[in-house]
mmCIF file of N, CA and C and ligand atoms in Angstrom:
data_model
loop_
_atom_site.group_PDB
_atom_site.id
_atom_site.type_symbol
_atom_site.label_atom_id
_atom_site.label_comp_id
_atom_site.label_asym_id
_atom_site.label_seq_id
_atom_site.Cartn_x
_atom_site.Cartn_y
_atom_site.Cartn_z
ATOM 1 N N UNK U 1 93.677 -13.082 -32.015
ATOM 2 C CA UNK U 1 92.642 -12.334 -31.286
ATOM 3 C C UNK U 1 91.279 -13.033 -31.460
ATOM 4 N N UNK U 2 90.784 -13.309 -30.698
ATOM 5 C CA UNK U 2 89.395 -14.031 -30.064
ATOM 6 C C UNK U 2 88.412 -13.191 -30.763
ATOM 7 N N UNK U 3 87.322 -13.279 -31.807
ATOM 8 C CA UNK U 3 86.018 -12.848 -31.666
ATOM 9 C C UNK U 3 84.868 -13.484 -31.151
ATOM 10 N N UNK U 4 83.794 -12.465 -31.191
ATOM 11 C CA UNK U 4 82.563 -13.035 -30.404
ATOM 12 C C UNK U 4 81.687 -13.733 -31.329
ATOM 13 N N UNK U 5 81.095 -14.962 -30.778
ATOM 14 C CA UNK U 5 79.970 -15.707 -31.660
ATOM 15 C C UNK U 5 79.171 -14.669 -32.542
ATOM 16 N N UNK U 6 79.619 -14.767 -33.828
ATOM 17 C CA UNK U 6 78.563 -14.152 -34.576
ATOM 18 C C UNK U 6 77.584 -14.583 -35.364
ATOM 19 N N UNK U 7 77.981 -15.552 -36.012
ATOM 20 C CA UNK U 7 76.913 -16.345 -37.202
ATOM 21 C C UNK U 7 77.154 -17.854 -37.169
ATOM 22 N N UNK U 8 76.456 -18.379 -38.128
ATOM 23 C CA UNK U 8 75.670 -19.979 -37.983
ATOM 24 C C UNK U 8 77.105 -21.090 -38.215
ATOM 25 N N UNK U 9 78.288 -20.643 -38.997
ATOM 26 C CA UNK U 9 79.473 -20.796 -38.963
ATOM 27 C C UNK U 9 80.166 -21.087 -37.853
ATOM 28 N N UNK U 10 79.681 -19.903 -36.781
ATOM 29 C CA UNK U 10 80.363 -19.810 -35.299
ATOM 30 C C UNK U 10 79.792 -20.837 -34.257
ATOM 31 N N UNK U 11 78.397 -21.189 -34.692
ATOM 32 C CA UNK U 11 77.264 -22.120 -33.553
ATOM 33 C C UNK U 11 77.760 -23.283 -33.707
ATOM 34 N N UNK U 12 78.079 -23.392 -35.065
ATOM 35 C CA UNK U 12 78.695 -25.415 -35.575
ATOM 36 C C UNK U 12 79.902 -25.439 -35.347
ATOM 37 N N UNK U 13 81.140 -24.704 -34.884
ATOM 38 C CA UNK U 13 82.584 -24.764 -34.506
ATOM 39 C C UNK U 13 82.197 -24.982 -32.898
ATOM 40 N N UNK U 14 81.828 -24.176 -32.513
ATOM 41 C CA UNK U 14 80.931 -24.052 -30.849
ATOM 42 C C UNK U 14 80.361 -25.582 -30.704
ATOM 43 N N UNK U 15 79.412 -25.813 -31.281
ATOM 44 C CA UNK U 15 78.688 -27.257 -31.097
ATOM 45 C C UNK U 15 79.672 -28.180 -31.064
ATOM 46 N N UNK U 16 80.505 -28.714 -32.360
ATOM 47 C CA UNK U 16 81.179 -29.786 -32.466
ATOM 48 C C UNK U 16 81.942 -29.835 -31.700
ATOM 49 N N UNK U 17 83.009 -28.216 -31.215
ATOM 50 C CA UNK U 17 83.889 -28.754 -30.009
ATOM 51 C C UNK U 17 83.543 -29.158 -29.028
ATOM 52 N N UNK U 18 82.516 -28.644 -28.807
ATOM 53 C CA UNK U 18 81.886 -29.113 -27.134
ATOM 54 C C UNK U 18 81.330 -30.689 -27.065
ATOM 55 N N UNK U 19 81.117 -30.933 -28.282
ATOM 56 C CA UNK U 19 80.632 -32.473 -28.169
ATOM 57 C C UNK U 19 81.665 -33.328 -28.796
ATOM 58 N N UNK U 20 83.075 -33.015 -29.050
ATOM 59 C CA UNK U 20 83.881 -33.961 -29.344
ATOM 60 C C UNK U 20 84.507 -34.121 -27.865
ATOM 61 N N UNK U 21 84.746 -32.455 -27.546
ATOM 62 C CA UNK U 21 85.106 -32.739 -25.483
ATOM 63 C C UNK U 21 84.432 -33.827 -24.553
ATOM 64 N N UNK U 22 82.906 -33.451 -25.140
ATOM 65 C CA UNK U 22 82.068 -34.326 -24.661
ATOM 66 C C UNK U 22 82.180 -35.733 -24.467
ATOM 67 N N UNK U 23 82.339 -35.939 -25.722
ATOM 68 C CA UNK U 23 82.770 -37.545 -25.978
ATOM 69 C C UNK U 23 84.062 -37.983 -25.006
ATOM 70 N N UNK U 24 84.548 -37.347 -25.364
ATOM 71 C CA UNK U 24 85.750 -37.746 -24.300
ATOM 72 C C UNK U 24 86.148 -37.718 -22.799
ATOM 73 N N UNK U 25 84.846 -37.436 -22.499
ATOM 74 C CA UNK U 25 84.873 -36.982 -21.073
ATOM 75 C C UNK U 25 84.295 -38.184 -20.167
ATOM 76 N N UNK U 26 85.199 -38.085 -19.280
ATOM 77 C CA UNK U 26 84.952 -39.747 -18.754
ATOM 78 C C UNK U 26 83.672 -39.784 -17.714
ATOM 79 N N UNK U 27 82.888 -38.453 -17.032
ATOM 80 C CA UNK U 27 81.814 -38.235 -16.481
ATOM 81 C C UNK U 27 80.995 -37.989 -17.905
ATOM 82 N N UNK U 28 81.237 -38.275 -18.740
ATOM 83 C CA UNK U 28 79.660 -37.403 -19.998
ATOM 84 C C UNK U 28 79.553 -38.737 -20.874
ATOM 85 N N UNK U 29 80.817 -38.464 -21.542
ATOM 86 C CA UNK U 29 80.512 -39.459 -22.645
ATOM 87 C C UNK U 29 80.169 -40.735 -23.229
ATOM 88 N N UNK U 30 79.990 -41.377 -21.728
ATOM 89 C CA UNK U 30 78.860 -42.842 -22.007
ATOM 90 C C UNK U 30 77.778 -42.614 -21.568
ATOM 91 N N UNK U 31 77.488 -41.250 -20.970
ATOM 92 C CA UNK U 31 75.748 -41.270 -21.374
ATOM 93 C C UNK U 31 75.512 -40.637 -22.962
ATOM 94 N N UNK U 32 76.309 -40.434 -23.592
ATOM 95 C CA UNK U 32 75.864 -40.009 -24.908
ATOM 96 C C UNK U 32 76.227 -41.703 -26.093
ATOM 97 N N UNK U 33 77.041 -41.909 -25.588
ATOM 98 C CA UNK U 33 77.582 -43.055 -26.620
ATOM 99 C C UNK U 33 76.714 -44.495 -26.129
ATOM 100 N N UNK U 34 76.506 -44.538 -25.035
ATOM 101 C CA UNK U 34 76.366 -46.019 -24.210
ATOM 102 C C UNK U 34 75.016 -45.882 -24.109
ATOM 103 N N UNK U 35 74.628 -45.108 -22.924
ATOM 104 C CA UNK U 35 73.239 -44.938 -22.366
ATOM 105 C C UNK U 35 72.321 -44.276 -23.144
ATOM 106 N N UNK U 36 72.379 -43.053 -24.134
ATOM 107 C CA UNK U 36 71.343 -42.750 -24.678
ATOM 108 C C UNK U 36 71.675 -43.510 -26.154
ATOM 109 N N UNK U 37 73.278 -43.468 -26.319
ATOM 110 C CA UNK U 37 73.152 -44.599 -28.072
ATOM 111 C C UNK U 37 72.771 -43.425 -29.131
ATOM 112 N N UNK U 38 73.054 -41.982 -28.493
ATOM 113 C CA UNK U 38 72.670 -41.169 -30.194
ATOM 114 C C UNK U 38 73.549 -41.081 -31.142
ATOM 115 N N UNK U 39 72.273 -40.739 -32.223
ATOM 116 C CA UNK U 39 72.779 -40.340 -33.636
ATOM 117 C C UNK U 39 73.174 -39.424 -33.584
ATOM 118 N N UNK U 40 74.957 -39.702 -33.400
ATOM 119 C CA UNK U 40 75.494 -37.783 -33.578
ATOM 120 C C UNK U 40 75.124 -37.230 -34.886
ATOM 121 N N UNK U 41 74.689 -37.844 -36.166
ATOM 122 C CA UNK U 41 74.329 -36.691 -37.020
ATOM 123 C C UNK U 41 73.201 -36.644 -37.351
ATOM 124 N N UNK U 42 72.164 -36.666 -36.613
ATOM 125 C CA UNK U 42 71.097 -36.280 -35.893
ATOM 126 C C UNK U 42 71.278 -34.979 -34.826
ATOM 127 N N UNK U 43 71.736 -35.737 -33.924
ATOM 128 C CA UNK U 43 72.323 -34.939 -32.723
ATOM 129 C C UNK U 43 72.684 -33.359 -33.185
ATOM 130 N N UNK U 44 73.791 -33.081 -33.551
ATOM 131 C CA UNK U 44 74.671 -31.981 -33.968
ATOM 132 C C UNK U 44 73.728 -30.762 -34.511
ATOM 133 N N UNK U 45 72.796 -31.668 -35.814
ATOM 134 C CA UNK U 45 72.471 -30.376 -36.591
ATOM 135 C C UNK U 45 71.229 -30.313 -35.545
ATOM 136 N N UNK U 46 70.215 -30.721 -34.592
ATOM 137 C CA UNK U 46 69.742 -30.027 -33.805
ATOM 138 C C UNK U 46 70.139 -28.845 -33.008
ATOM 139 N N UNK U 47 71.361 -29.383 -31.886
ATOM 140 C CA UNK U 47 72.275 -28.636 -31.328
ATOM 141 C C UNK U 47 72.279 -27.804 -31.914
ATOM 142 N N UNK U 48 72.597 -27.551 -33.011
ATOM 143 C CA UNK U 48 72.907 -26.088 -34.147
ATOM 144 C C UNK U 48 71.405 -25.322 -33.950
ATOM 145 N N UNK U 49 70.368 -26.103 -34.832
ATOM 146 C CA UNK U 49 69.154 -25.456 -34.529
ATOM 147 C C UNK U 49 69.118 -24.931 -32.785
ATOM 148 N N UNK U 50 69.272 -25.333 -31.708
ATOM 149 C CA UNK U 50 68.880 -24.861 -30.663
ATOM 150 C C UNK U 50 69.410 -23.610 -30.462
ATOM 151 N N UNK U 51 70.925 -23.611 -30.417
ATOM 152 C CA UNK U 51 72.258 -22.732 -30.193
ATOM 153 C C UNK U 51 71.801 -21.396 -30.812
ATOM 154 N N UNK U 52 71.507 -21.622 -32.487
ATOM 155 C CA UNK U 52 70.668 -20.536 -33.171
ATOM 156 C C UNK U 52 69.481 -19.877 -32.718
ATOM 157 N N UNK U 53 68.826 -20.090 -32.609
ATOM 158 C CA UNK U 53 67.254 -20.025 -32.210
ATOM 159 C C UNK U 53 67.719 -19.053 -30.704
ATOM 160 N N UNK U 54 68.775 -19.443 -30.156
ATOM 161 C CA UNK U 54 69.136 -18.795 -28.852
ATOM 162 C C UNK U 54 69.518 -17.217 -29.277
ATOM 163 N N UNK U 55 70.258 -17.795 -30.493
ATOM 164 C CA UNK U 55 71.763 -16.055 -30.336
ATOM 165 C C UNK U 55 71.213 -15.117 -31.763
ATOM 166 N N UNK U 56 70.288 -16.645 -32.843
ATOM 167 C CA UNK U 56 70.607 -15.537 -34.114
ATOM 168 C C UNK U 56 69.702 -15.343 -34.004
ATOM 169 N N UNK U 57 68.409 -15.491 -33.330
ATOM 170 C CA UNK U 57 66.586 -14.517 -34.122
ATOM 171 C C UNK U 57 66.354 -15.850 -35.044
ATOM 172 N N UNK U 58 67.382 -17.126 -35.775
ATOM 173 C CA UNK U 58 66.026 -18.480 -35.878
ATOM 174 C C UNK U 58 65.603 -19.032 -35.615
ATOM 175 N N UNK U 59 64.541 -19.631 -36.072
ATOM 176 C CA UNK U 59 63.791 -20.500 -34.988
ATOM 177 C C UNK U 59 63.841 -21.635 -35.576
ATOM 178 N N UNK U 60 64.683 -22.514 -36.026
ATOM 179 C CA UNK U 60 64.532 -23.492 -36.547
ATOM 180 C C UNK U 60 64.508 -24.905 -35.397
ATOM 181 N N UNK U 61 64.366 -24.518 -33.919
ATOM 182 C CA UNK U 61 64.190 -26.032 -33.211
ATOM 183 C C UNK U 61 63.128 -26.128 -32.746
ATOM 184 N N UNK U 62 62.619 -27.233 -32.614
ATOM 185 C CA UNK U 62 61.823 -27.262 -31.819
ATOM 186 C C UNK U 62 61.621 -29.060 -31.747
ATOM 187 N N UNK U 63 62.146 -28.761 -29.981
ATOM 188 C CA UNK U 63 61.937 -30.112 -28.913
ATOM 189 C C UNK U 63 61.732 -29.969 -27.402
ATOM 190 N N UNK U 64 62.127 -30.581 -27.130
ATOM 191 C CA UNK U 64 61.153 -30.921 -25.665
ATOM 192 C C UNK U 64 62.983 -30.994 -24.818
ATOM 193 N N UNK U 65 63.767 -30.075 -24.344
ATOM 194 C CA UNK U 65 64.821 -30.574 -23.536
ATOM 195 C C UNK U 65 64.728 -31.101 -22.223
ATOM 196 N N UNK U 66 62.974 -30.529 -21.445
ATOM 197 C CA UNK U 66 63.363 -30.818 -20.220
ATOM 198 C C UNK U 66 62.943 -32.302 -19.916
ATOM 199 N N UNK U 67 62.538 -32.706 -21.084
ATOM 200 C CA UNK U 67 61.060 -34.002 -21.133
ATOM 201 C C UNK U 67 62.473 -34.746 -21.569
ATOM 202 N N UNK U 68 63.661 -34.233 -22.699
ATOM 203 C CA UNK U 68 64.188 -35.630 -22.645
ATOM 204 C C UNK U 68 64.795 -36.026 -21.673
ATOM 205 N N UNK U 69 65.512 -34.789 -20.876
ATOM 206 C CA UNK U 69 66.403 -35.068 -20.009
ATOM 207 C C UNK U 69 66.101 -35.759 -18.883
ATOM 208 N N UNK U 70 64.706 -35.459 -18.153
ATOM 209 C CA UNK U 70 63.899 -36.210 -17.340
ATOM 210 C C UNK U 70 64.170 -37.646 -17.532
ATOM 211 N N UNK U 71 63.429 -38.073 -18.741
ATOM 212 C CA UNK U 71 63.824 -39.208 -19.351
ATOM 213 C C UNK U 71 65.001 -40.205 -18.664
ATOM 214 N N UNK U 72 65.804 -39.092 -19.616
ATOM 215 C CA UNK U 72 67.345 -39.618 -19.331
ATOM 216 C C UNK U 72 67.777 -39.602 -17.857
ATOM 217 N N UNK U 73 67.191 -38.905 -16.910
ATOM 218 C CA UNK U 73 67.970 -39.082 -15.202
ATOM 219 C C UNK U 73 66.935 -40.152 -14.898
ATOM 220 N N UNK U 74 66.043 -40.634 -15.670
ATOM 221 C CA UNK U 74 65.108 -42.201 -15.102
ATOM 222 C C UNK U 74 66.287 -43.406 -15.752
ATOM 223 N N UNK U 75 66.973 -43.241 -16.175
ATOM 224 C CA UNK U 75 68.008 -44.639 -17.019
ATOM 225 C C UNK U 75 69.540 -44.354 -16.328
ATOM 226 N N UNK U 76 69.953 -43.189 -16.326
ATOM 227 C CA UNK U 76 71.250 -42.942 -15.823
ATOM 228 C C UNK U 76 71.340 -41.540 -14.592
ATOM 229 N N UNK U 77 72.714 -41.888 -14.051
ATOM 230 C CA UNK U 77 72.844 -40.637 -13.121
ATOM 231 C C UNK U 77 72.795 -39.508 -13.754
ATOM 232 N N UNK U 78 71.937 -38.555 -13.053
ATOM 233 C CA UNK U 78 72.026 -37.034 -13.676
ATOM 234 C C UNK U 78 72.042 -36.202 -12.801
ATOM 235 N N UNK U 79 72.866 -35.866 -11.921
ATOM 236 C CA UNK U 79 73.196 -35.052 -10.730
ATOM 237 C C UNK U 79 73.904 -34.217 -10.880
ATOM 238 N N UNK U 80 74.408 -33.119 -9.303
ATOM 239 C CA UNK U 80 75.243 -31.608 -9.671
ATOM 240 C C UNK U 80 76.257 -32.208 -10.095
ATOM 241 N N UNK U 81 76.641 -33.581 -10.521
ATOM 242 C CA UNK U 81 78.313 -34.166 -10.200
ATOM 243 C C UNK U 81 78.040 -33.787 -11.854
ATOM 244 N N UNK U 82 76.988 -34.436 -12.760
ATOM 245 C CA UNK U 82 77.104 -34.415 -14.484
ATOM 246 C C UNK U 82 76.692 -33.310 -14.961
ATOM 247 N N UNK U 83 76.046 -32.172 -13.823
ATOM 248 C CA UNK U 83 75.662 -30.914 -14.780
ATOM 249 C C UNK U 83 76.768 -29.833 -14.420
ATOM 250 N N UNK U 84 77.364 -30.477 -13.168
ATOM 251 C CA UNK U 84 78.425 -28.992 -12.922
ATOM 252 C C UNK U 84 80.373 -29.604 -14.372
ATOM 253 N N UNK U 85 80.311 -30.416 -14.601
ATOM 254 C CA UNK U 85 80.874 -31.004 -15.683
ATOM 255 C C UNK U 85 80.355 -30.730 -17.071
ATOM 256 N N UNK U 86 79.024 -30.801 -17.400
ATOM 257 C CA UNK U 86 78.865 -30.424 -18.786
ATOM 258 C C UNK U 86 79.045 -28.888 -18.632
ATOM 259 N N UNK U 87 78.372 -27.890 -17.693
ATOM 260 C CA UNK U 87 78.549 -26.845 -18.054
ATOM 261 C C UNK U 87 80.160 -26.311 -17.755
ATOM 262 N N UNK U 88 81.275 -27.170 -16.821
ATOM 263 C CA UNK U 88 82.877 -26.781 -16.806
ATOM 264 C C UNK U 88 82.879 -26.601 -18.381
ATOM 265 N N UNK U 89 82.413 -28.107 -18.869
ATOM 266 C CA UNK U 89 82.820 -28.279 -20.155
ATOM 267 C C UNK U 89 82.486 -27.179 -21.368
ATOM 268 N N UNK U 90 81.450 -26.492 -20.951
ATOM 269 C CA UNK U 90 80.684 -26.103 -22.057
ATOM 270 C C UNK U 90 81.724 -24.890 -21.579
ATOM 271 N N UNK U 91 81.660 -24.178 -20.992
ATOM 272 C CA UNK U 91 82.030 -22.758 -20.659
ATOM 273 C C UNK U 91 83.925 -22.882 -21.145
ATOM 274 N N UNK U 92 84.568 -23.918 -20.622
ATOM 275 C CA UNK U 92 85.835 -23.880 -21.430
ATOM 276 C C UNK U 92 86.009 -23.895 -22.756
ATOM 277 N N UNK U 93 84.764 -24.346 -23.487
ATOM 278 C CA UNK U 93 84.946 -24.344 -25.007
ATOM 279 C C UNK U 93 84.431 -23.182 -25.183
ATOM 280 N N UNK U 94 83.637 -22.310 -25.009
ATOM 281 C CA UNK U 94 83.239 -21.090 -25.399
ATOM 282 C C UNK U 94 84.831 -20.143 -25.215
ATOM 283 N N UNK U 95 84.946 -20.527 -23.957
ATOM 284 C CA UNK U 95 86.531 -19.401 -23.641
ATOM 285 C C UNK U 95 87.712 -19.432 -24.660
ATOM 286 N N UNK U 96 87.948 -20.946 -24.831
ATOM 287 C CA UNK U 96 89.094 -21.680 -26.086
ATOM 288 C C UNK U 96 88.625 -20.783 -27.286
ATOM 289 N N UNK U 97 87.719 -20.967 -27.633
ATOM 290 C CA UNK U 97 86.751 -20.121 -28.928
ATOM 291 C C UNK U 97 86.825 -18.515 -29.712
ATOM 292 N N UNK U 98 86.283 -18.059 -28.245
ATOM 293 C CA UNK U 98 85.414 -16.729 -28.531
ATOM 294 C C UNK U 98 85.568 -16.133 -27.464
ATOM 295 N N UNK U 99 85.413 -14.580 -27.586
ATOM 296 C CA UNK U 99 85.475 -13.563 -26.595
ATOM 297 C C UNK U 99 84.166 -12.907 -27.090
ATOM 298 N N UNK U 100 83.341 -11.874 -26.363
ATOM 299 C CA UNK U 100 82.682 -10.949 -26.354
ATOM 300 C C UNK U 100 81.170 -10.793 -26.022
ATOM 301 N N UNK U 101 80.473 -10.160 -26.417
ATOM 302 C CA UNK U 101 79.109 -10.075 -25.322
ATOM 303 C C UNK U 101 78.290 -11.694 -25.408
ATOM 304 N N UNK U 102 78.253 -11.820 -26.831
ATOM 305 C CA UNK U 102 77.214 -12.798 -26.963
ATOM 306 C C UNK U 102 77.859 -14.356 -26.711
ATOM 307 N N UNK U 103 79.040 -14.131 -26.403
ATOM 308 C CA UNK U 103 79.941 -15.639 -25.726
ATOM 309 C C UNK U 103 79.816 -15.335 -24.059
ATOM 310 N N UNK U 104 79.838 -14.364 -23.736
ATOM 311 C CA UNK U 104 78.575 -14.425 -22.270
ATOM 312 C C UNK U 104 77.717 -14.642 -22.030
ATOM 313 N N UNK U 105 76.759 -14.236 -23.252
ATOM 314 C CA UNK U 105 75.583 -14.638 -23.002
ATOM 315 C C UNK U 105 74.953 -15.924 -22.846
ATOM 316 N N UNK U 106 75.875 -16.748 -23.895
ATOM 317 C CA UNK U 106 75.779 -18.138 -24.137
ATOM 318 C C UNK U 106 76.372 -19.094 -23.029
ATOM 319 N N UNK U 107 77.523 -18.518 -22.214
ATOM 320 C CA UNK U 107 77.469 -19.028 -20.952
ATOM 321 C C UNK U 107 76.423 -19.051 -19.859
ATOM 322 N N UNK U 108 75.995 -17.849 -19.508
ATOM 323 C CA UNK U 108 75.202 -17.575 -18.772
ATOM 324 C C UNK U 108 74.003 -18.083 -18.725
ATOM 325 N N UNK U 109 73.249 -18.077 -20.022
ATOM 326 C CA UNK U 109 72.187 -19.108 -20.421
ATOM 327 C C UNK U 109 72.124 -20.405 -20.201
ATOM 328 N N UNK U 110 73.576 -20.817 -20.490
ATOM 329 C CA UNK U 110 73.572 -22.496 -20.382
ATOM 330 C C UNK U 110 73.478 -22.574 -18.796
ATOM 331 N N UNK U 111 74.101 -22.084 -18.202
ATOM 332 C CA UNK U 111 74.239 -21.972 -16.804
ATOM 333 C C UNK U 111 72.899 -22.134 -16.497
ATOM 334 N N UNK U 112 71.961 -21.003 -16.796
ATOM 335 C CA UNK U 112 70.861 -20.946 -16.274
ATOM 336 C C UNK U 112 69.831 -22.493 -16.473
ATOM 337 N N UNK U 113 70.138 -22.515 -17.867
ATOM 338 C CA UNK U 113 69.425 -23.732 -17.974
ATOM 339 C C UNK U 113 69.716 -25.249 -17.475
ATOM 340 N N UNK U 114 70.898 -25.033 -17.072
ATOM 341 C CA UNK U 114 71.568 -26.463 -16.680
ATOM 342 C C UNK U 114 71.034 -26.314 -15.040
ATOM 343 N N UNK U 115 71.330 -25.042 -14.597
ATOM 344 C CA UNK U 115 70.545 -25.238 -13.120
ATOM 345 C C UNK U 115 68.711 -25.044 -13.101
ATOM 346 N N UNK U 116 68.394 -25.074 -13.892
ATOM 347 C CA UNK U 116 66.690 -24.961 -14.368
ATOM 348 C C UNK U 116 66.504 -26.275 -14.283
ATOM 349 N N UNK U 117 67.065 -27.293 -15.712
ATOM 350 C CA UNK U 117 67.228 -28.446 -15.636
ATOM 351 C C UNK U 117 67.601 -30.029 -14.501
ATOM 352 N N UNK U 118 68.072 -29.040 -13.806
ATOM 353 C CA UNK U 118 68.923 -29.952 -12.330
ATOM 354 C C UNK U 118 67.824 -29.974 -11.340
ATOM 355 N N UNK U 119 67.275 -28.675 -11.259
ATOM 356 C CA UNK U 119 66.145 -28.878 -10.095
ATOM 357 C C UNK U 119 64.734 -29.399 -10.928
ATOM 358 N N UNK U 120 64.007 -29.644 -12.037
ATOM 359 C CA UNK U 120 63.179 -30.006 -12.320
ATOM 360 C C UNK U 120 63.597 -31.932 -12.011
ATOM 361 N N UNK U 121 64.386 -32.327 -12.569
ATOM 362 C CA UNK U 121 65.090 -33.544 -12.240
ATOM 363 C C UNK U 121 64.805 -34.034 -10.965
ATOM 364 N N UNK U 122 65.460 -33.110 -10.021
ATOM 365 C CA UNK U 122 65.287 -33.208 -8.771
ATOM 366 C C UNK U 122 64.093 -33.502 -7.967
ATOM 367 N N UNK U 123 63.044 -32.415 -8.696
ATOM 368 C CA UNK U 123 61.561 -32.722 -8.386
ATOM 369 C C UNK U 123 60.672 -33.282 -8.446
ATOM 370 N N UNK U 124 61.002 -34.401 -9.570
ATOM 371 C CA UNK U 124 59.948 -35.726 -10.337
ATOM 372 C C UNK U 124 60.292 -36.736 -9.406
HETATM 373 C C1 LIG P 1 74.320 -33.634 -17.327
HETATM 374 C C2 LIG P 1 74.243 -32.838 -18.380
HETATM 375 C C3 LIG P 1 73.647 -33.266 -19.688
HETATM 376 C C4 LIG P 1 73.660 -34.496 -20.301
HETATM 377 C C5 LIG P 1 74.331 -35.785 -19.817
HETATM 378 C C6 LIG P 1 72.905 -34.372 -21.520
HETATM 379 C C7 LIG P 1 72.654 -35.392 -22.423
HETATM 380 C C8 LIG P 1 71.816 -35.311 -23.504
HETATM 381 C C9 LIG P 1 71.424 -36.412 -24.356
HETATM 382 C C10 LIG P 1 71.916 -37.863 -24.191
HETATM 383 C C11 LIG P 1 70.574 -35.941 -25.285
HETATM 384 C C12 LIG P 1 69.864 -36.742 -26.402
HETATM 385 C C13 LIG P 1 68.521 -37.150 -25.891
HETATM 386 C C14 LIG P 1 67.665 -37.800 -26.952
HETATM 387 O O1 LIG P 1 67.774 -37.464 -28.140
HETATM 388 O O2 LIG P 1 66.864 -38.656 -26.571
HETATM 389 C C15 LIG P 1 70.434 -34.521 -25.056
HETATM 390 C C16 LIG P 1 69.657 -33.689 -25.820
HETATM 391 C C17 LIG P 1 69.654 -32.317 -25.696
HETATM 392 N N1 LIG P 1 70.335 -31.584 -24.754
HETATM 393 FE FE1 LIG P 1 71.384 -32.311 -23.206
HETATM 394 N N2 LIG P 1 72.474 -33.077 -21.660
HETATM 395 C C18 LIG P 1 72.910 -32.367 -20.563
HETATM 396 C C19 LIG P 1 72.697 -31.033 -20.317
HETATM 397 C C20 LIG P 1 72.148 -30.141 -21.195
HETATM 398 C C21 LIG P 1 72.033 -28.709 -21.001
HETATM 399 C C22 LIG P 1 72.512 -27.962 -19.750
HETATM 400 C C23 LIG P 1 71.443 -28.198 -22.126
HETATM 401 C C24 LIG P 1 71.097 -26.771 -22.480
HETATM 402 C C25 LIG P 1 71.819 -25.730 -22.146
HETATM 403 C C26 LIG P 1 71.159 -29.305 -23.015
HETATM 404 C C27 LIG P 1 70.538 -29.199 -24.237
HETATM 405 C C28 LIG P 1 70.063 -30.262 -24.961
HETATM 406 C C29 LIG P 1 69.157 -30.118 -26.100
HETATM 407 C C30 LIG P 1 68.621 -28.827 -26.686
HETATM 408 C C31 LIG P 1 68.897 -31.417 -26.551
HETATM 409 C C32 LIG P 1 67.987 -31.820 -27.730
HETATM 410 C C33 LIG P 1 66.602 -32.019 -27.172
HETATM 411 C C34 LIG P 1 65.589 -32.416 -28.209
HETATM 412 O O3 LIG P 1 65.971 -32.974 -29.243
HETATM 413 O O4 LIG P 1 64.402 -32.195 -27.949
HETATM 414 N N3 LIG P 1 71.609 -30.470 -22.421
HETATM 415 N N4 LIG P 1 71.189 -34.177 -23.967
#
């Protein structure tokens, strides 16, 4: 039986699957490995900080997502083809995961922000 994202335990099982999918994904994972070249352990424990800061009440991030991503659609493709894929991606790992309010919520959000993100892109 599936529970719902509850604690900081649940954000880093959540994070890592989605970015080991990631990696492997033949639309994602050479802009993470190739084109941007990150430090996944760098990477990760941000992700964690963000994910948190979203669901638990901490505030432990603070960066700039729309400034990097901008960035990043000036070096590589960043179109509906790579955001409707990260968020397939993201939303199947939440489902594999977790059931309940706040694993909606965390879809829905990403959603929102991935189409927030797509049209600012669009507009520079
Ligand atoms: C096409 C889809 C996406 C790709 C290829 C992508 C790729 C990346 C890459 C390569 C970085 C590292 C940038 C750097 O450190 O210079 C990054 C950072 C990040 N991404 Fe994405 N991303 C995508 C969509 C999203 C979405 C939809 C969200 C939020 C729901 C998100 C949240 C973040 C956050 C919070 C960071 C850290 C930003 C910071 O450190 O200031 N990404 N992304």
């Amino acid at each position: 039986m599936k529970k719902d994202i509850e604690d900081k335990n649940d954000i880093v099982l959540l994070v890592n699957s989605f970015y080991n999918a990631v990696q492997e994904n033949e639309i994602l994972g050479f802009i993470f490995n190739d084109v941007a070249k990150i430090n996944w352990d760098e990477h990760l424990p941000r992700m964690y900080a963000f994910w948190t800061s979203m669901f638990l009440n901490e505030h432990h991030f603070s960066g700039n997502p729309m400034e990097k991503h901008i960035t990043l659609s000036r070096i590589t493709s960043m179109t509906e083809i790579q955001f409707n894929e990260w968020l397939l991606l993201f939303t199947t790992t939440v489902d594999k995961l977790f059931k309940g309010e706040i694993a909606n919520e965390a879809k829905f959000r990403a959603g929102n922000i991935a189409r927030l993100m797509l049209l600012k892109i669009q507009s520079v």
